[in-house]
Amino acid sequence: MTHRHFFCLALATMTFASTGIQAQTIVDVNASQLGTEVSPRLYGIFFEEINHAGDGGLYAELVQNRSFEDDAQRPLHWTAVGGASARLTTQDLLNARQAHALQLTAVAGSGIENDGYWGMAFRQQTSYRLSFWIRSAAAYKGEVTASLLSHDGREMGKTVIPVKLKAGQWQQVRDVMVKAEASDAEGRLRLTFSQPGTFALDVVSLFPPTYKGRENGCRIDLAELLEALHPKFMRFPGGCYVEGQTTERNNLHNRFEWKNTIGPIEQRPGHLSVNWGYNITDGFGYHEMLQLSEDLGAEPLFVVNVGLGHGWFQPYDQLEDYIQEALDAIEYANGDAKTTKWGAERAKNGHPEPFGLRLLEVGNENANFHFDNNRDQSDHYFERYIQFYRAIKAKYPEVEIIGNVESWGTDEPSWRSQHPVDILDEHYYRSPSWFEKNFNKYDSYDRNGPKIYIGEYAVTQGYGVNGHLTAALGEAIYMQGLERNSDIVIMGSYAPIFVNEHNPAWRPDMIRFNASESFGTPSYHVQQIMANNIGTRIVPVSASGNTLTPTIGHRMGFSTWGTKAEFRNLEVKDKDGNIILKDDFTPTPTATGLVSGGSSAAFPSSWQSYGGETDGRRRTQSRWAFEGGVLKQQNQRAEGSVLLNKTTLGDIYTIHVQARRMEGNEGFIIVFGAEDDENLLWWNLGGWGNSQHAIEHMADGGKNTLAAARGTLEEGRWYDVEIQVNGTAARCLLDGQIIHEFSLPERQSLYANATFDEPTGELIVKLVNPTQADQPTTIKLGNKRATGGRTIILSSNKGSDENSMRAQLNVAPIEAPLHINEPTSEVAFRVRPFSLNILRLKLQ
């Protein structure tokens, strides 16, 4: 890592002159022609409570299950110690909002412990603020000792709290500071009692120092990662989290209801997020989200429920309560503290001045395909939408209304209604190559229609483990297109932001964390670099010499995905019909064992196995064996590991093989056009739960589907597979029937855009190279001349390189001066492989 970063720095500080590097790509930047304004709202953030993003994450509370509501039968995350006994009670509760409390029967010196969200991070010489509610069955006078424990039970700090309790009365102990005398990443909280007694406890809370010192605030490192993005807006609270989901034992009330999330934390009942599978305290509620938006300098964007959710809906002609809920939310955010009910409530909660809510989204992913029912959460969406629109505009005409369009199943979502709308919310979860291909997506959008908000986007196909560089560069290319078209695309936000490494319900995410550490993925760094170097005016750019002729490798092999499979009778012929590879998979004295990850010397040297586990998550290892004339892959859990033959096949060849699926949910995979395990084509037969066949292209760690057709495979049946390769074109046949015919598409070696930053007077040129080759480039500035500047470069040795908790800065940006010998209208710049490059040029 040190060597790679040194190389980046050395490259970034090179001296550039007009007669330097011989450029292959020409980037013409008309630096004297300033175009339309870059949208001042373009880059924002989208917070959703998913992956423990809030509770156990951004929300700084350290105690998990602080109100004892996570389970109706037992106090999860709490353990009685020292001879005490603990159980849940529903008797004589703190208030009507709490459904359970903890009943503790203690002997002297005994008590309870909480293990937090997979541990509590304590830092030496840091004080933690403790509060709790307590009721004693009988009058009690004694001491409660609050101790901070290490992961192995050592006491690292304590505070002794004198208490005097009246029988049967709840009393709050608050603002008790407990100082850690040592550090531990996975600590615990213990409360012990000096005298025996029977107590009820509720709302036991422990807070570290918080971002901006907010009393019910955010974890500092995570909030600072958001602050570094300089977001122009913050969308919240979701996502599917807004909608909720019904089950046999839950109803629509597990959706987000903002009025349950404000005020003192003991007055917040919390709720189960059925969508993402854990209980929410609602401590990070509507008020806190508005407050965080303000603290970040971001405009708040609130998403309201339109009476739709997963598995439930309110009839569209009975929406009065939902509409009033939206109106009240606006009043809470904006209403006068003295003359409005909800404005007064906001002031009571510590914020007399309005928050200035001007963006409101009506529904989340609720305008899909089934408007006559709720199969995809779309029941009569437009009839619902217009009721909200009219009510909000009548009372708050300044609020901009965002409407939903299709969220999946099409690359061309549209507003299928005549109703007025200010902004449309488009969502794209795709592959790196999809984002790359859509660099020009918005060039031809209708400028007379509604503005566009890309509310959710991310590479979710072919992203590696945590999200690799190739995925991030695909997103960067797409963002270049957003910038160039920000007269119509006025807002965009990556999704999701956060994941607690102990609860990855969705991946990838751009910020990963545990109780004590956090880091940004390459996608995070792309978001930060792009947002912090956006400029104010679009500058016209054209590029030439950056078209790549597609190439493929010359090896073949096999793979599986969650299935045991077998292969036999392999034969590969060249264009003249000559056999260039034949294998009947017969065991030999030197080829009788299993191979795992290419580690077995007994496996034939003509085959090489790739893959295996990375960070405990990636590609469960295959176990290949030669057995009785059959090649067997015997690990049903294996996903994507490949076995490649070392024979070079040329440009034109035909593969014949027989294959069958044995156990598992999918089929089998034939690999061809392979260079290595990250650059190949494969025919995935019976993929996606044995529902379709598809050609997938892996390039530099990214994956893209080139052709697909519906199809299934019978278990245990031998199929004849034939793949005819002719350069970069191929035909694929199953039992003699043509399933796919395709050619590899062209791609670009370099993507460019430019803006001018009026406050600094700098020209900002952004260059993305998503390929594995250096790209010599000349930037032509027309009648302007560059005198110097600086560069910010995000790159790595491989597109598949990632960050992890063990290597948090494996892929990270480097900033350095850009020295130019003399003023020049042509700046030569060698663009590194797999890189995002920002050049901030001073002009004369």
JSON list of N, CA, C and O in Angstrom, two decimals, residues 319-356:
[
{"chain": "A", "resi": 319, "resn": "LEU", "atom": "N", "xyz": [-57.71, 8.75, 2.78]},
{"chain": "A", "resi": 319, "resn": "LEU", "atom": "CA", "xyz": [-56.34, 9.16, 3.08]},
{"chain": "A", "resi": 319, "resn": "LEU", "atom": "C", "xyz": [-56.25, 10.41, 3.96]},
{"chain": "A", "resi": 319, "resn": "LEU", "atom": "O", "xyz": [-55.16, 10.99, 4.10]},
{"chain": "A", "resi": 320, "resn": "GLU", "atom": "N", "xyz": [-57.35, 10.84, 4.54]},
{"chain": "A", "resi": 320, "resn": "GLU", "atom": "CA", "xyz": [-57.34, 12.09, 5.29]},
{"chain": "A", "resi": 320, "resn": "GLU", "atom": "C", "xyz": [-56.26, 12.12, 6.37]},
{"chain": "A", "resi": 320, "resn": "GLU", "atom": "O", "xyz": [-55.56, 13.12, 6.52]},
{"chain": "A", "resi": 321, "resn": "ASP", "atom": "N", "xyz": [-56.12, 11.03, 7.12]},
{"chain": "A", "resi": 321, "resn": "ASP", "atom": "CA", "xyz": [-55.14, 11.01, 8.21]},
{"chain": "A", "resi": 321, "resn": "ASP", "atom": "C", "xyz": [-53.72, 11.08, 7.68]},
{"chain": "A", "resi": 321, "resn": "ASP", "atom": "O", "xyz": [-52.85, 11.72, 8.29]},
{"chain": "A", "resi": 322, "resn": "TYR", "atom": "N", "xyz": [-53.46, 10.43, 6.56]},
{"chain": "A", "resi": 322, "resn": "TYR", "atom": "CA", "xyz": [-52.11, 10.43, 5.98]},
{"chain": "A", "resi": 322, "resn": "TYR", "atom": "C", "xyz": [-51.76, 11.82, 5.44]},
{"chain": "A", "resi": 322, "resn": "TYR", "atom": "O", "xyz": [-50.62, 12.28, 5.58]},
{"chain": "A", "resi": 323, "resn": "ILE", "atom": "N", "xyz": [-52.72, 12.45, 4.81]},
{"chain": "A", "resi": 323, "resn": "ILE", "atom": "CA", "xyz": [-52.49, 13.81, 4.29]},
{"chain": "A", "resi": 323, "resn": "ILE", "atom": "C", "xyz": [-52.27, 14.78, 5.45]},
{"chain": "A", "resi": 323, "resn": "ILE", "atom": "O", "xyz": [-51.35, 15.62, 5.41]},
{"chain": "A", "resi": 324, "resn": "GLN", "atom": "N", "xyz": [-53.06, 14.65, 6.50]},
{"chain": "A", "resi": 324, "resn": "GLN", "atom": "CA", "xyz": [-52.88, 15.54, 7.66]},
{"chain": "A", "resi": 324, "resn": "GLN", "atom": "C", "xyz": [-51.53, 15.30, 8.31]},
{"chain": "A", "resi": 324, "resn": "GLN", "atom": "O", "xyz": [-50.87, 16.24, 8.79]},
{"chain": "A", "resi": 325, "resn": "GLU", "atom": "N", "xyz": [-51.10, 14.05, 8.34]},
{"chain": "A", "resi": 325, "resn": "GLU", "atom": "CA", "xyz": [-49.79, 13.72, 8.89]},
{"chain": "A", "resi": 325, "resn": "GLU", "atom": "C", "xyz": [-48.68, 14.45, 8.13]},
{"chain": "A", "resi": 325, "resn": "GLU", "atom": "O", "xyz": [-47.74, 14.97, 8.73]},
{"chain": "A", "resi": 326, "resn": "ALA", "atom": "N", "xyz": [-48.80, 14.51, 6.81]},
{"chain": "A", "resi": 326, "resn": "ALA", "atom": "CA", "xyz": [-47.82, 15.23, 6.00]},
{"chain": "A", "resi": 326, "resn": "ALA", "atom": "C", "xyz": [-47.87, 16.73, 6.26]},
{"chain": "A", "resi": 326, "resn": "ALA", "atom": "O", "xyz": [-46.83, 17.40, 6.40]},
{"chain": "A", "resi": 327, "resn": "LEU", "atom": "N", "xyz": [-49.08, 17.28, 6.32]},
{"chain": "A", "resi": 327, "resn": "LEU", "atom": "CA", "xyz": [-49.23, 18.71, 6.59]},
{"chain": "A", "resi": 327, "resn": "LEU", "atom": "C", "xyz": [-48.67, 19.07, 7.97]},
{"chain": "A", "resi": 327, "resn": "LEU", "atom": "O", "xyz": [-48.00, 20.11, 8.14]},
{"chain": "A", "resi": 328, "resn": "ASP", "atom": "N", "xyz": [-48.93, 18.21, 8.94]},
{"chain": "A", "resi": 328, "resn": "ASP", "atom": "CA", "xyz": [-48.41, 18.46, 10.29]},
{"chain": "A", "resi": 328, "resn": "ASP", "atom": "C", "xyz": [-46.89, 18.39, 10.32]},
{"chain": "A", "resi": 328, "resn": "ASP", "atom": "O", "xyz": [-46.24, 19.13, 11.08]},
{"chain": "A", "resi": 329, "resn": "ALA", "atom": "N", "xyz": [-46.32, 17.49, 9.53]},
{"chain": "A", "resi": 329, "resn": "ALA", "atom": "CA", "xyz": [-44.86, 17.39, 9.47]},
{"chain": "A", "resi": 329, "resn": "ALA", "atom": "C", "xyz": [-44.24, 18.68, 8.94]},
{"chain": "A", "resi": 329, "resn": "ALA", "atom": "O", "xyz": [-43.21, 19.15, 9.45]},
{"chain": "A", "resi": 330, "resn": "ILE", "atom": "N", "xyz": [-44.86, 19.26, 7.93]},
{"chain": "A", "resi": 330, "resn": "ILE", "atom": "CA", "xyz": [-44.37, 20.53, 7.40]},
{"chain": "A", "resi": 330, "resn": "ILE", "atom": "C", "xyz": [-44.51, 21.62, 8.45]},
{"chain": "A", "resi": 330, "resn": "ILE", "atom": "O", "xyz": [-43.62, 22.45, 8.64]},
{"chain": "A", "resi": 331, "resn": "GLU", "atom": "N", "xyz": [-45.64, 21.62, 9.15]},
{"chain": "A", "resi": 331, "resn": "GLU", "atom": "CA", "xyz": [-45.85, 22.63, 10.20]},
{"chain": "A", "resi": 331, "resn": "GLU", "atom": "C", "xyz": [-44.81, 22.47, 11.31]},
{"chain": "A", "resi": 331, "resn": "GLU", "atom": "O", "xyz": [-44.30, 23.47, 11.85]},
{"chain": "A", "resi": 332, "resn": "TYR", "atom": "N", "xyz": [-44.50, 21.24, 11.67]},
{"chain": "A", "resi": 332, "resn": "TYR", "atom": "CA", "xyz": [-43.48, 21.02, 12.71]},
{"chain": "A", "resi": 332, "resn": "TYR", "atom": "C", "xyz": [-42.15, 21.61, 12.26]},
{"chain": "A", "resi": 332, "resn": "TYR", "atom": "O", "xyz": [-41.44, 22.26, 13.05]},
{"chain": "A", "resi": 333, "resn": "ALA", "atom": "N", "xyz": [-41.79, 21.39, 11.00]},
{"chain": "A", "resi": 333, "resn": "ALA", "atom": "CA", "xyz": [-40.51, 21.87, 10.49]},
{"chain": "A", "resi": 333, "resn": "ALA", "atom": "C", "xyz": [-40.49, 23.37, 10.30]},
{"chain": "A", "resi": 333, "resn": "ALA", "atom": "O", "xyz": [-39.47, 24.03, 10.56]},
{"chain": "A", "resi": 334, "resn": "ASN", "atom": "N", "xyz": [-41.61, 23.95, 9.85]},
{"chain": "A", "resi": 334, "resn": "ASN", "atom": "CA", "xyz": [-41.60, 25.35, 9.40]},
{"chain": "A", "resi": 334, "resn": "ASN", "atom": "C", "xyz": [-42.50, 26.29, 10.18]},
{"chain": "A", "resi": 334, "resn": "ASN", "atom": "O", "xyz": [-42.40, 27.51, 10.04]},
{"chain": "A", "resi": 335, "resn": "GLY", "atom": "N", "xyz": [-43.40, 25.76, 10.98]},
{"chain": "A", "resi": 335, "resn": "GLY", "atom": "CA", "xyz": [-44.44, 26.58, 11.59]},
{"chain": "A", "resi": 335, "resn": "GLY", "atom": "C", "xyz": [-43.91, 27.56, 12.63]},
{"chain": "A", "resi": 335, "resn": "GLY", "atom": "O", "xyz": [-42.88, 27.33, 13.28]},
{"chain": "A", "resi": 336, "resn": "ASP", "atom": "N", "xyz": [-44.63, 28.65, 12.81]},
{"chain": "A", "resi": 336, "resn": "ASP", "atom": "CA", "xyz": [-44.28, 29.66, 13.81]},
{"chain": "A", "resi": 336, "resn": "ASP", "atom": "C", "xyz": [-44.36, 29.04, 15.21]},
{"chain": "A", "resi": 336, "resn": "ASP", "atom": "O", "xyz": [-45.31, 28.32, 15.54]},
{"chain": "A", "resi": 337, "resn": "ALA", "atom": "N", "xyz": [-43.34, 29.34, 16.01]},
{"chain": "A", "resi": 337, "resn": "ALA", "atom": "CA", "xyz": [-43.26, 28.73, 17.33]},
{"chain": "A", "resi": 337, "resn": "ALA", "atom": "C", "xyz": [-44.35, 29.21, 18.28]},
{"chain": "A", "resi": 337, "resn": "ALA", "atom": "O", "xyz": [-44.65, 28.56, 19.29]},
{"chain": "A", "resi": 338, "resn": "LYS", "atom": "N", "xyz": [-44.98, 30.36, 17.98]},
{"chain": "A", "resi": 338, "resn": "LYS", "atom": "CA", "xyz": [-45.99, 30.91, 18.89]},
{"chain": "A", "resi": 338, "resn": "LYS", "atom": "C", "xyz": [-47.41, 30.72, 18.40]},
{"chain": "A", "resi": 338, "resn": "LYS", "atom": "O", "xyz": [-48.35, 30.69, 19.21]},
{"chain": "A", "resi": 339, "resn": "THR", "atom": "N", "xyz": [-47.60, 30.60, 17.08]},
{"chain": "A", "resi": 339, "resn": "THR", "atom": "CA", "xyz": [-48.96, 30.61, 16.55]},
{"chain": "A", "resi": 339, "resn": "THR", "atom": "C", "xyz": [-49.41, 29.28, 15.96]},
{"chain": "A", "resi": 339, "resn": "THR", "atom": "O", "xyz": [-50.57, 29.16, 15.56]},
{"chain": "A", "resi": 340, "resn": "THR", "atom": "N", "xyz": [-48.53, 28.30, 15.89]},
{"chain": "A", "resi": 340, "resn": "THR", "atom": "CA", "xyz": [-48.94, 27.01, 15.33]},
{"chain": "A", "resi": 340, "resn": "THR", "atom": "C", "xyz": [-48.69, 25.91, 16.35]},
{"chain": "A", "resi": 340, "resn": "THR", "atom": "O", "xyz": [-47.73, 25.97, 17.15]},
{"chain": "A", "resi": 341, "resn": "LYS", "atom": "N", "xyz": [-49.55, 24.89, 16.33]},
{"chain": "A", "resi": 341, "resn": "LYS", "atom": "CA", "xyz": [-49.44, 23.79, 17.28]},
{"chain": "A", "resi": 341, "resn": "LYS", "atom": "C", "xyz": [-48.11, 23.07, 17.16]},
{"chain": "A", "resi": 341, "resn": "LYS", "atom": "O", "xyz": [-47.39, 22.86, 18.14]},
{"chain": "A", "resi": 342, "resn": "TRP", "atom": "N", "xyz": [-47.78, 22.67, 15.92]},
{"chain": "A", "resi": 342, "resn": "TRP", "atom": "CA", "xyz": [-46.58, 21.84, 15.75]},
{"chain": "A", "resi": 342, "resn": "TRP", "atom": "C", "xyz": [-45.31, 22.68, 15.75]},
{"chain": "A", "resi": 342, "resn": "TRP", "atom": "O", "xyz": [-44.23, 22.19, 16.11]},
{"chain": "A", "resi": 343, "resn": "GLY", "atom": "N", "xyz": [-45.41, 23.94, 15.37]},
{"chain": "A", "resi": 343, "resn": "GLY", "atom": "CA", "xyz": [-44.26, 24.83, 15.53]},
{"chain": "A", "resi": 343, "resn": "GLY", "atom": "C", "xyz": [-43.91, 25.02, 17.00]},
{"chain": "A", "resi": 343, "resn": "GLY", "atom": "O", "xyz": [-42.74, 25.06, 17.38]},
{"chain": "A", "resi": 344, "resn": "ALA", "atom": "N", "xyz": [-44.94, 25.11, 17.82]},
{"chain": "A", "resi": 344, "resn": "ALA", "atom": "CA", "xyz": [-44.73, 25.22, 19.27]},
{"chain": "A", "resi": 344, "resn": "ALA", "atom": "C", "xyz": [-44.09, 23.94, 19.81]},
{"chain": "A", "resi": 344, "resn": "ALA", "atom": "O", "xyz": [-43.24, 23.99, 20.71]},
{"chain": "A", "resi": 345, "resn": "GLU", "atom": "N", "xyz": [-44.51, 22.81, 19.29]},
{"chain": "A", "resi": 345, "resn": "GLU", "atom": "CA", "xyz": [-43.94, 21.55, 19.74]},
{"chain": "A", "resi": 345, "resn": "GLU", "atom": "C", "xyz": [-42.46, 21.48, 19.37]},
{"chain": "A", "resi": 345, "resn": "GLU", "atom": "O", "xyz": [-41.63, 20.98, 20.14]},
{"chain": "A", "resi": 346, "resn": "ARG", "atom": "N", "xyz": [-42.12, 21.96, 18.18]},
{"chain": "A", "resi": 346, "resn": "ARG", "atom": "CA", "xyz": [-40.71, 22.00, 17.76]},
{"chain": "A", "resi": 346, "resn": "ARG", "atom": "C", "xyz": [-39.90, 22.86, 18.73]},
{"chain": "A", "resi": 346, "resn": "ARG", "atom": "O", "xyz": [-38.80, 22.48, 19.16]},
{"chain": "A", "resi": 347, "resn": "ALA", "atom": "N", "xyz": [-40.44, 24.03, 19.06]},
{"chain": "A", "resi": 347, "resn": "ALA", "atom": "CA", "xyz": [-39.75, 24.92, 19.99]},
{"chain": "A", "resi": 347, "resn": "ALA", "atom": "C", "xyz": [-39.59, 24.25, 21.35]},
{"chain": "A", "resi": 347, "resn": "ALA", "atom": "O", "xyz": [-38.53, 24.36, 22.01]},
{"chain": "A", "resi": 348, "resn": "LYS", "atom": "N", "xyz": [-40.61, 23.56, 21.80]},
{"chain": "A", "resi": 348, "resn": "LYS", "atom": "CA", "xyz": [-40.55, 22.84, 23.07]},
{"chain": "A", "resi": 348, "resn": "LYS", "atom": "C", "xyz": [-39.44, 21.80, 23.06]},
{"chain": "A", "resi": 348, "resn": "LYS", "atom": "O", "xyz": [-38.81, 21.52, 24.09]},
{"chain": "A", "resi": 349, "resn": "ASN", "atom": "N", "xyz": [-39.18, 21.24, 21.88]},
{"chain": "A", "resi": 349, "resn": "ASN", "atom": "CA", "xyz": [-38.14, 20.22, 21.75]},
{"chain": "A", "resi": 349, "resn": "ASN", "atom": "C", "xyz": [-36.76, 20.82, 21.48]},
{"chain": "A", "resi": 349, "resn": "ASN", "atom": "O", "xyz": [-35.83, 20.09, 21.14]},
{"chain": "A", "resi": 350, "resn": "GLY", "atom": "N", "xyz": [-36.66, 22.16, 21.61]},
{"chain": "A", "resi": 350, "resn": "GLY", "atom": "CA", "xyz": [-35.34, 22.77, 21.60]},
{"chain": "A", "resi": 350, "resn": "GLY", "atom": "C", "xyz": [-34.93, 23.50, 20.35]},
{"chain": "A", "resi": 350, "resn": "GLY", "atom": "O", "xyz": [-33.76, 23.86, 20.20]},
{"chain": "A", "resi": 351, "resn": "HIS", "atom": "N", "xyz": [-35.88, 23.74, 19.42]},
{"chain": "A", "resi": 351, "resn": "HIS", "atom": "CA", "xyz": [-35.51, 24.43, 18.18]},
{"chain": "A", "resi": 351, "resn": "HIS", "atom": "C", "xyz": [-36.57, 25.47, 17.85]},
{"chain": "A", "resi": 351, "resn": "HIS", "atom": "O", "xyz": [-37.45, 25.23, 17.01]},
{"chain": "A", "resi": 352, "resn": "PRO", "atom": "N", "xyz": [-36.49, 26.65, 18.42]},
{"chain": "A", "resi": 352, "resn": "PRO", "atom": "CA", "xyz": [-37.53, 27.67, 18.18]},
{"chain": "A", "resi": 352, "resn": "PRO", "atom": "C", "xyz": [-37.62, 28.13, 16.73]},
{"chain": "A", "resi": 352, "resn": "PRO", "atom": "O", "xyz": [-38.71, 28.38, 16.23]},
{"chain": "A", "resi": 353, "resn": "GLU", "atom": "N", "xyz": [-36.46, 28.23, 16.06]},
{"chain": "A", "resi": 353, "resn": "GLU", "atom": "CA", "xyz": [-36.48, 28.70, 14.67]},
{"chain": "A", "resi": 353, "resn": "GLU", "atom": "C", "xyz": [-36.91, 27.60, 13.72]},
{"chain": "A", "resi": 353, "resn": "GLU", "atom": "O", "xyz": [-36.62, 26.42, 13.96]},
{"chain": "A", "resi": 354, "resn": "PRO", "atom": "N", "xyz": [-37.59, 27.94, 12.62]},
{"chain": "A", "resi": 354, "resn": "PRO", "atom": "CA", "xyz": [-37.99, 26.92, 11.65]},
{"chain": "A", "resi": 354, "resn": "PRO", "atom": "C", "xyz": [-36.79, 26.21, 11.03]},
{"chain": "A", "resi": 354, "resn": "PRO", "atom": "O", "xyz": [-35.70, 26.79, 10.91]},
{"chain": "A", "resi": 355, "resn": "PHE", "atom": "N", "xyz": [-36.99, 24.98, 10.63]},
{"chain": "A", "resi": 355, "resn": "PHE", "atom": "CA", "xyz": [-35.93, 24.23, 9.94]},
{"chain": "A", "resi": 355, "resn": "PHE", "atom": "C", "xyz": [-35.87, 24.56, 8.45]},
{"chain": "A", "resi": 355, "resn": "PHE", "atom": "O", "xyz": [-34.85, 24.31, 7.80]},
{"chain": "A", "resi": 356, "resn": "GLY", "atom": "N", "xyz": [-36.96, 25.05, 7.88]},
{"chain": "A", "resi": 356, "resn": "GLY", "atom": "CA", "xyz": [-36.94, 25.41, 6.46]},
{"chain": "A", "resi": 356, "resn": "GLY", "atom": "C", "xyz": [-37.08, 24.22, 5.53]},
{"chain": "A", "resi": 356, "resn": "GLY", "atom": "O", "xyz": [-36.30, 24.05, 4.58]}
]
